[in-house]
């Protein structure tokens, strides 16, 4: 099917070998369309391309401006002062609910984002508000991912500008979910393969949505597209490997996975951080950037030193020392005074954090 350049979307598949006028190969048949390829086609003034019919295009037929036509969004635009207040108070609620985990830079960055009145920020505020209206779960998750990512940025000694950018990347990484039907988004049971495919398209849809605005940082757009990619190539939608992913996408991927697992969902209790660390230790070292994930595990676990936990044998204990080799199985002190090294007692594990 021949398509004009304007209608070709990220995630589609090119259906021909494409050459420049002088006969130089631009891209071979069956290449997935990336933002970079779109830019290249534009540069070489390619106006029309034969595309494969089996790309992601059928998932991209939602009008990205649908959200802007919702009553909530319209009322927000006409009453922006009130909307800002509502957004601020919901941020306050998050601060009150979880005061120990608040990163002050995150709050500062959000405040800057909310109150600086240039055009980009207004667009971004519109989208944060839409997120808040459409789904509290997505909104809270996104704010948390921004916070976790900014922590990780600090731990990796990234410059301040990178940390600020990570907060914005966290806030908008899942923006494409606003374009996923509610019945799929909030489905309590397992998604069908077809529904899962639609859910996965929040990455390409998010990119397309943000890409409508020339003045939004391109790295934020890329994170929306690439935050479900994995370093071993097992992610989606582009199946990129480590070399093709930037640090922002890699950091948000870790923060996103950690937040998703440790938060409560309608269909399950929050997963204990030690269980999540166990997952990162077992599978995460290949899937995520190893040096980032190791730093993340170390810092997260150190923050749980001296906290109370519930063990699978029903006893309560305090975390005393993180085991260097099996970080998810620390030395604990049971309330009756006995020490227990979980690294050598595989039959007992931490099931819940108590304080
Ligand atoms: Fe996502």
Short mmCIF file of C-alpha atoms and ligand atoms in Angstrom, two decimals:
data_model
loop_
_atom_site.label_atom_id
_atom_site.label_comp_id
_atom_site.label_asym_id
_atom_site.label_seq_id
_atom_site.Cartn_x
_atom_site.Cartn_y
_atom_site.Cartn_z
CA UNK A 1 0.00 0.00 0.00
CA UNK A 2 1.47 3.39 -1.07
CA UNK A 3 1.41 5.99 1.70
CA UNK A 4 2.42 9.63 1.81
CA UNK A 5 5.18 10.55 4.26
CA UNK A 6 2.76 12.54 6.46
CA UNK A 7 0.60 9.47 7.11
CA UNK A 8 3.47 7.05 7.89
CA UNK A 9 3.75 6.37 11.61
CA UNK A 10 6.45 5.01 13.89
CA UNK A 11 6.11 1.22 14.21
CA UNK A 12 4.88 0.62 10.63
CA UNK A 13 6.91 -1.54 8.27
CA UNK A 14 8.47 -0.29 5.00
CA UNK A 15 7.44 -2.48 2.04
CA UNK A 16 10.22 -1.67 -0.46
CA UNK A 17 13.93 -1.00 -0.80
CA UNK A 18 14.17 2.78 -0.71
CA UNK A 19 16.87 4.63 -2.66
CA UNK A 20 17.95 8.23 -3.03
CA UNK A 21 17.74 9.84 -6.47
CA UNK A 22 21.43 8.98 -6.98
CA UNK A 23 20.76 5.30 -6.23
CA UNK A 24 22.06 5.15 -2.66
CA UNK A 25 20.11 2.77 -0.40
CA UNK A 26 18.21 4.68 2.32
CA UNK A 27 16.59 1.66 3.92
CA UNK A 28 15.90 -1.94 2.89
CA UNK A 29 12.50 -3.64 2.57
CA UNK A 30 10.74 -4.67 5.81
CA UNK A 31 12.44 -2.03 8.00
CA UNK A 32 10.43 -0.85 11.00
CA UNK A 33 9.75 2.88 10.90
CA UNK A 34 11.61 4.72 13.67
CA UNK A 35 11.62 8.43 14.44
CA UNK A 36 15.12 8.55 12.93
CA UNK A 37 13.97 6.88 9.70
CA UNK A 38 11.09 9.36 9.39
CA UNK A 39 13.58 12.21 9.74
CA UNK A 40 15.82 10.58 7.10
CA UNK A 41 12.93 10.20 4.64
CA UNK A 42 12.07 13.85 5.18
CA UNK A 43 15.70 14.84 4.64
CA UNK A 44 15.83 12.97 1.33
CA UNK A 45 12.47 14.49 0.36
CA UNK A 46 10.80 11.07 -0.04
CA UNK A 47 7.11 11.89 -0.40
CA UNK A 48 5.54 8.46 -0.96
CA UNK A 49 6.54 4.99 0.27
CA UNK A 50 5.22 1.47 -0.31
CA UNK A 51 4.32 0.12 3.14
CA UNK A 52 3.64 -3.42 4.36
CA UNK A 53 0.02 -3.95 5.35
CA UNK A 54 0.84 -5.82 8.55
CA UNK A 55 2.55 -3.09 10.57
CA UNK A 56 1.12 -1.36 13.56
CA UNK A 57 -0.93 1.04 11.49
CA UNK A 58 -4.24 -0.56 12.45
CA UNK A 59 -3.47 0.26 16.04
CA UNK A 60 -2.76 3.87 15.27
CA UNK A 61 -6.16 4.83 13.95
CA UNK A 62 -7.25 6.59 17.13
CA UNK A 63 -7.39 10.31 16.64
CA UNK A 64 -4.71 11.56 18.98
CA UNK A 65 -6.72 14.66 19.60
CA UNK A 66 -9.69 12.67 20.94
CA UNK A 67 -8.58 13.43 24.47
CA UNK A 68 -8.59 17.14 23.69
CA UNK A 69 -12.28 16.91 22.76
CA UNK A 70 -13.39 15.39 26.06
CA UNK A 71 -15.53 17.59 28.31
CA UNK A 72 -12.92 17.40 31.08
CA UNK A 73 -10.20 18.66 28.80
CA UNK A 74 -12.33 21.49 27.40
CA UNK A 75 -13.38 22.68 30.82
CA UNK A 76 -9.75 22.55 31.85
CA UNK A 77 -8.79 24.82 28.99
CA UNK A 78 -11.45 27.36 29.89
CA UNK A 79 -10.82 27.18 33.60
CA UNK A 80 -7.11 26.62 33.74
CA UNK A 81 -6.62 28.34 37.11
CA UNK A 82 -9.11 25.98 38.74
CA UNK A 83 -7.56 23.00 37.01
CA UNK A 84 -4.10 23.94 38.21
CA UNK A 85 -5.48 24.11 41.72
CA UNK A 86 -7.04 20.67 41.37
CA UNK A 87 -3.79 19.26 40.04
CA UNK A 88 -1.83 20.87 42.85
CA UNK A 89 -4.18 19.50 45.50
CA UNK A 90 -3.93 16.01 44.07
CA UNK A 91 -0.15 16.35 44.17
CA UNK A 92 -0.51 17.46 47.78
CA UNK A 93 -2.50 14.30 48.45
CA UNK A 94 0.32 12.19 47.07
CA UNK A 95 2.76 14.10 49.26
CA UNK A 96 0.60 13.48 52.33
CA UNK A 97 0.02 9.82 51.53
CA UNK A 98 3.68 9.03 51.10
CA UNK A 99 5.74 11.75 52.75
CA UNK A 100 8.79 9.54 53.31
CA UNK A 101 9.28 8.82 49.64
CA UNK A 102 9.05 12.35 48.37
CA UNK A 103 12.01 13.77 46.61
CA UNK A 104 12.12 17.50 47.06
CA UNK A 105 13.56 18.07 43.56
CA UNK A 106 10.59 16.26 42.10
CA UNK A 107 8.19 18.62 43.80
CA UNK A 108 10.24 21.61 42.69
CA UNK A 109 10.29 20.35 39.12
CA UNK A 110 6.57 19.75 39.09
CA UNK A 111 5.91 23.19 40.49
CA UNK A 112 8.09 24.72 37.80
CA UNK A 113 6.27 22.71 35.17
CA UNK A 114 2.91 23.79 36.54
CA UNK A 115 3.57 27.47 36.92
CA UNK A 116 5.95 28.45 34.16
CA UNK A 117 3.68 29.76 31.50
CA UNK A 118 5.41 29.17 28.21
CA UNK A 119 3.61 27.31 25.44
CA UNK A 120 5.36 23.96 25.92
CA UNK A 121 4.54 23.82 29.57
CA UNK A 122 0.92 24.65 28.90
CA UNK A 123 0.74 21.72 26.50
CA UNK A 124 2.39 19.49 29.06
CA UNK A 125 0.09 20.72 31.83
CA UNK A 126 -2.89 20.00 29.56
CA UNK A 127 -1.65 16.45 29.22
CA UNK A 128 -0.94 15.96 32.92
CA UNK A 129 -4.44 17.14 33.64
CA UNK A 130 -5.92 14.83 31.00
CA UNK A 131 -4.03 11.98 32.61
CA UNK A 132 -5.43 12.91 36.01
CA UNK A 133 -8.97 13.02 34.59
CA UNK A 134 -8.70 9.81 32.56
CA UNK A 135 -7.14 7.54 35.15
CA UNK A 136 -5.90 8.13 38.65
CA UNK A 137 -3.81 4.96 38.40
CA UNK A 138 -1.88 6.19 35.36
CA UNK A 139 -1.46 9.61 36.91
CA UNK A 140 -0.15 8.37 40.25
CA UNK A 141 2.06 5.79 38.54
CA UNK A 142 3.55 8.48 36.27
CA UNK A 143 4.28 10.88 39.15
CA UNK A 144 5.90 8.02 41.09
CA UNK A 145 7.99 6.93 38.10
CA UNK A 146 9.22 10.52 37.74
CA UNK A 147 10.23 10.52 41.40
CA UNK A 148 11.95 7.14 41.28
CA UNK A 149 13.77 8.08 38.07
CA UNK A 150 15.00 11.32 39.61
CA UNK A 151 16.34 9.34 42.59
CA UNK A 152 18.14 6.97 40.24
CA UNK A 153 19.50 9.94 38.27
CA UNK A 154 20.95 11.35 41.52
CA UNK A 155 22.43 7.98 42.47
CA UNK A 156 24.08 7.76 39.05
CA UNK A 157 25.51 11.28 39.54
CA UNK A 158 23.80 12.61 36.44
CA UNK A 159 23.83 16.38 35.91
CA UNK A 160 20.86 18.42 37.18
CA UNK A 161 19.50 18.98 33.68
CA UNK A 162 19.32 15.23 33.10
CA UNK A 163 17.51 14.74 36.40
CA UNK A 164 14.96 17.42 35.53
CA UNK A 165 14.45 15.81 32.16
CA UNK A 166 13.96 12.40 33.81
CA UNK A 167 11.10 13.81 35.90
CA UNK A 168 9.37 15.01 32.74
CA UNK A 169 10.10 11.68 31.01
CA UNK A 170 8.52 9.86 33.98
CA UNK A 171 5.45 12.06 33.91
CA UNK A 172 4.83 11.48 30.21
CA UNK A 173 6.16 8.00 29.53
CA UNK A 174 2.67 6.44 29.65
CA UNK A 175 0.77 9.35 28.08
CA UNK A 176 -0.24 7.03 25.21
CA UNK A 177 -2.46 5.13 27.64
CA UNK A 178 -4.92 8.03 27.40
CA UNK A 179 -5.63 6.68 23.93
CA UNK A 180 -6.24 3.10 25.04
CA UNK A 181 -9.93 2.22 25.60
CA UNK A 182 -10.89 2.18 29.28
CA UNK A 183 -12.30 -1.34 29.09
CA UNK A 184 -8.84 -2.63 28.17
CA UNK A 185 -6.95 -0.28 30.49
CA UNK A 186 -9.00 -1.18 33.56
CA UNK A 187 -9.75 -4.82 32.73
CA UNK A 188 -9.23 -6.73 35.99
CA UNK A 189 -8.47 -10.10 34.36
CA UNK A 190 -5.85 -11.22 31.86
CA UNK A 191 -5.83 -9.41 28.52
CA UNK A 192 -6.53 -11.40 25.34
CA UNK A 193 -3.65 -11.41 22.79
CA UNK A 194 -5.56 -8.83 20.72
CA UNK A 195 -6.16 -6.59 23.75
CA UNK A 196 -2.51 -6.94 24.78
CA UNK A 197 -1.45 -5.79 21.31
CA UNK A 198 -3.67 -2.72 21.67
CA UNK A 199 -2.28 -2.07 25.17
CA UNK A 200 1.28 -2.26 23.83
CA UNK A 201 0.45 0.41 21.26
CA UNK A 202 0.42 3.02 24.07
CA UNK A 203 4.14 3.39 23.27
CA UNK A 204 3.70 4.38 19.62
CA UNK A 205 0.55 6.37 20.40
CA UNK A 206 2.36 8.25 23.18
CA UNK A 207 5.18 9.14 20.82
CA UNK A 208 2.74 10.32 18.14
CA UNK A 209 0.82 12.39 20.68
CA UNK A 210 3.91 14.15 22.05
CA UNK A 211 5.36 14.50 18.58
CA UNK A 212 2.54 16.88 17.68
CA UNK A 213 4.43 19.50 19.66
CA UNK A 214 7.69 20.67 18.12
CA UNK A 215 8.78 22.33 21.34
CA UNK A 216 8.61 19.23 23.57
CA UNK A 217 12.09 17.80 24.13
CA UNK A 218 12.69 14.97 21.67
CA UNK A 219 14.18 12.80 24.41
CA UNK A 220 10.83 12.87 26.27
CA UNK A 221 9.10 11.67 23.09
CA UNK A 222 11.62 8.86 22.66
CA UNK A 223 11.07 7.64 26.22
CA UNK A 224 7.32 7.42 25.56
CA UNK A 225 8.16 5.20 22.59
CA UNK A 226 10.98 3.14 24.10
CA UNK A 227 10.29 2.64 27.83
CA UNK A 228 9.15 -0.97 27.29
CA UNK A 229 12.24 -1.90 25.30
CA UNK A 230 14.71 -4.19 27.05
CA UNK A 231 18.50 -4.28 26.66
CA UNK A 232 18.38 -7.92 25.48
CA UNK A 233 15.97 -7.00 22.65
CA UNK A 234 12.94 -8.70 24.23
CA UNK A 235 10.90 -5.52 24.68
CA UNK A 236 8.52 -3.64 22.37
CA UNK A 237 7.57 -1.96 20.07
CA UNK A 238 10.84 -1.70 18.09
CA UNK A 239 12.70 -4.63 19.71
CA UNK A 240 15.74 -2.42 20.12
CA UNK A 241 18.84 -3.62 21.95
CA UNK A 242 21.02 -1.85 24.50
CA UNK A 243 23.03 0.10 21.91
CA UNK A 244 19.93 1.66 20.43
CA UNK A 245 18.50 2.86 23.75
CA UNK A 246 19.45 6.10 25.45
CA UNK A 247 20.04 6.53 29.19
CA UNK A 248 16.66 8.18 29.71
CA UNK A 249 14.71 5.24 28.26
CA UNK A 250 16.85 2.80 30.25
CA UNK A 251 16.31 4.65 33.54
CA UNK A 252 12.57 5.09 33.03
CA UNK A 253 12.30 1.36 32.14
CA UNK A 254 13.75 0.46 35.57
CA UNK A 255 11.63 3.01 37.45
CA UNK A 256 8.50 1.93 35.55
CA UNK A 257 9.02 -1.77 36.25
CA UNK A 258 9.81 -1.17 39.93
CA UNK A 259 6.83 1.16 40.47
CA UNK A 260 4.42 -1.15 38.64
CA UNK A 261 5.41 -4.10 40.81
CA UNK A 262 5.53 -2.35 44.19
CA UNK A 263 2.19 -0.52 43.78
CA UNK A 264 -1.17 -1.94 44.70
CA UNK A 265 -3.35 -2.95 41.74
CA UNK A 266 -7.05 -3.76 41.66
CA UNK A 267 -6.20 -7.42 41.01
CA UNK A 268 -3.29 -7.84 43.48
CA UNK A 269 -1.54 -6.56 46.60
CA UNK A 270 1.70 -4.60 46.17
CA UNK A 271 4.69 -6.88 45.64
CA UNK A 272 7.27 -6.70 48.43
CA UNK A 273 10.40 -4.68 47.39
CA UNK A 274 12.66 -7.63 48.31
CA UNK A 275 10.70 -9.86 45.90
CA UNK A 276 11.04 -7.19 43.20
CA UNK A 277 14.79 -6.99 43.86
CA UNK A 278 14.90 -10.77 43.54
CA UNK A 279 13.33 -10.38 40.07
CA UNK A 280 15.87 -7.69 39.13
CA UNK A 281 18.72 -9.91 40.36
CA UNK A 282 17.49 -12.99 38.50
CA UNK A 283 16.22 -11.56 35.22
CA UNK A 284 16.78 -7.83 35.32
CA UNK A 285 20.54 -7.77 34.85
CA UNK A 286 20.17 -8.69 31.16
CA UNK A 287 16.94 -6.90 30.50
CA UNK A 288 17.95 -3.57 32.01
CA UNK A 289 21.22 -1.63 31.87
CA UNK A 290 23.31 -3.68 34.30
CA UNK A 291 25.21 -0.83 35.94
CA UNK A 292 22.01 1.16 36.44
CA UNK A 293 20.09 -1.76 37.88
CA UNK A 294 22.90 -2.69 40.28
CA UNK A 295 23.07 0.88 41.58
CA UNK A 296 19.29 0.90 41.89
CA UNK A 297 19.14 -2.38 43.82
CA UNK A 298 21.91 -1.28 46.22
CA UNK A 299 20.35 2.07 47.01
CA UNK A 300 16.79 0.78 47.29
CA UNK A 301 17.82 -1.98 49.65
CA UNK A 302 19.95 0.29 51.79
CA UNK A 303 16.85 2.40 52.34
CA UNK A 304 15.19 -0.68 53.87
CA UNK A 305 17.95 -1.29 56.44
CA UNK A 306 16.53 -1.34 59.99
CA UNK A 307 12.94 -1.58 58.73
CA UNK A 308 10.48 -4.17 59.99
CA UNK A 309 9.38 -7.02 57.73
CA UNK A 310 7.00 -9.95 57.90
CA UNK A 311 8.57 -13.34 57.13
CA UNK A 312 6.84 -16.23 55.35
CA UNK A 313 6.93 -18.20 58.65
CA UNK A 314 4.64 -15.56 60.19
CA UNK A 315 7.37 -14.00 62.38
CA UNK A 316 8.25 -10.29 62.39
CA UNK A 317 11.89 -9.25 62.00
CA UNK A 318 14.17 -6.26 61.39
CA UNK A 319 16.52 -6.03 58.37
CA UNK A 320 20.07 -5.90 59.78
CA UNK A 321 22.46 -6.37 56.86
CA UNK A 322 22.13 -6.69 53.08
CA UNK A 323 23.85 -9.80 51.76
CA UNK A 324 26.43 -8.81 49.16
CA UNK A 325 25.81 -11.84 46.91
CA UNK A 326 22.06 -12.37 47.25
CA UNK A 327 20.78 -8.89 47.90
CA UNK A 328 17.13 -9.90 48.09
CA UNK A 329 17.85 -12.20 51.06
CA UNK A 330 19.33 -10.10 53.92
CA UNK A 331 20.35 -10.95 57.46
CA UNK A 332 17.38 -10.23 59.74
CA UNK A 333 16.85 -10.14 63.48
CA UNK A 334 13.66 -11.83 64.61
CA UNK A 335 11.68 -10.12 67.37
CA UNK A 336 12.66 -12.83 69.88
CA UNK A 337 16.32 -11.78 69.41
CA UNK A 338 17.42 -14.59 67.09
CA UNK A 339 19.41 -13.71 63.94
CA UNK A 340 18.42 -15.36 60.69
CA UNK A 341 20.48 -15.29 57.48
CA UNK A 342 17.89 -15.55 54.70
CA UNK A 343 20.69 -16.26 52.19
CA UNK A 344 21.12 -19.72 53.72
CA UNK A 345 17.48 -20.37 54.60
CA UNK A 346 15.77 -20.49 51.20
CA UNK A 347 12.59 -21.92 52.73
CA UNK A 348 11.89 -18.58 54.48
CA UNK A 349 11.42 -15.30 52.67
CA UNK A 350 10.28 -11.71 53.30
CA UNK A 351 6.64 -11.35 52.29
CA UNK A 352 5.77 -7.84 53.40
CA UNK A 353 7.23 -4.59 54.67
CA UNK A 354 5.72 -3.54 58.00
CA UNK A 355 7.37 -0.17 58.56
FE1 LIG B 1 4.16 1.96 29.62
#
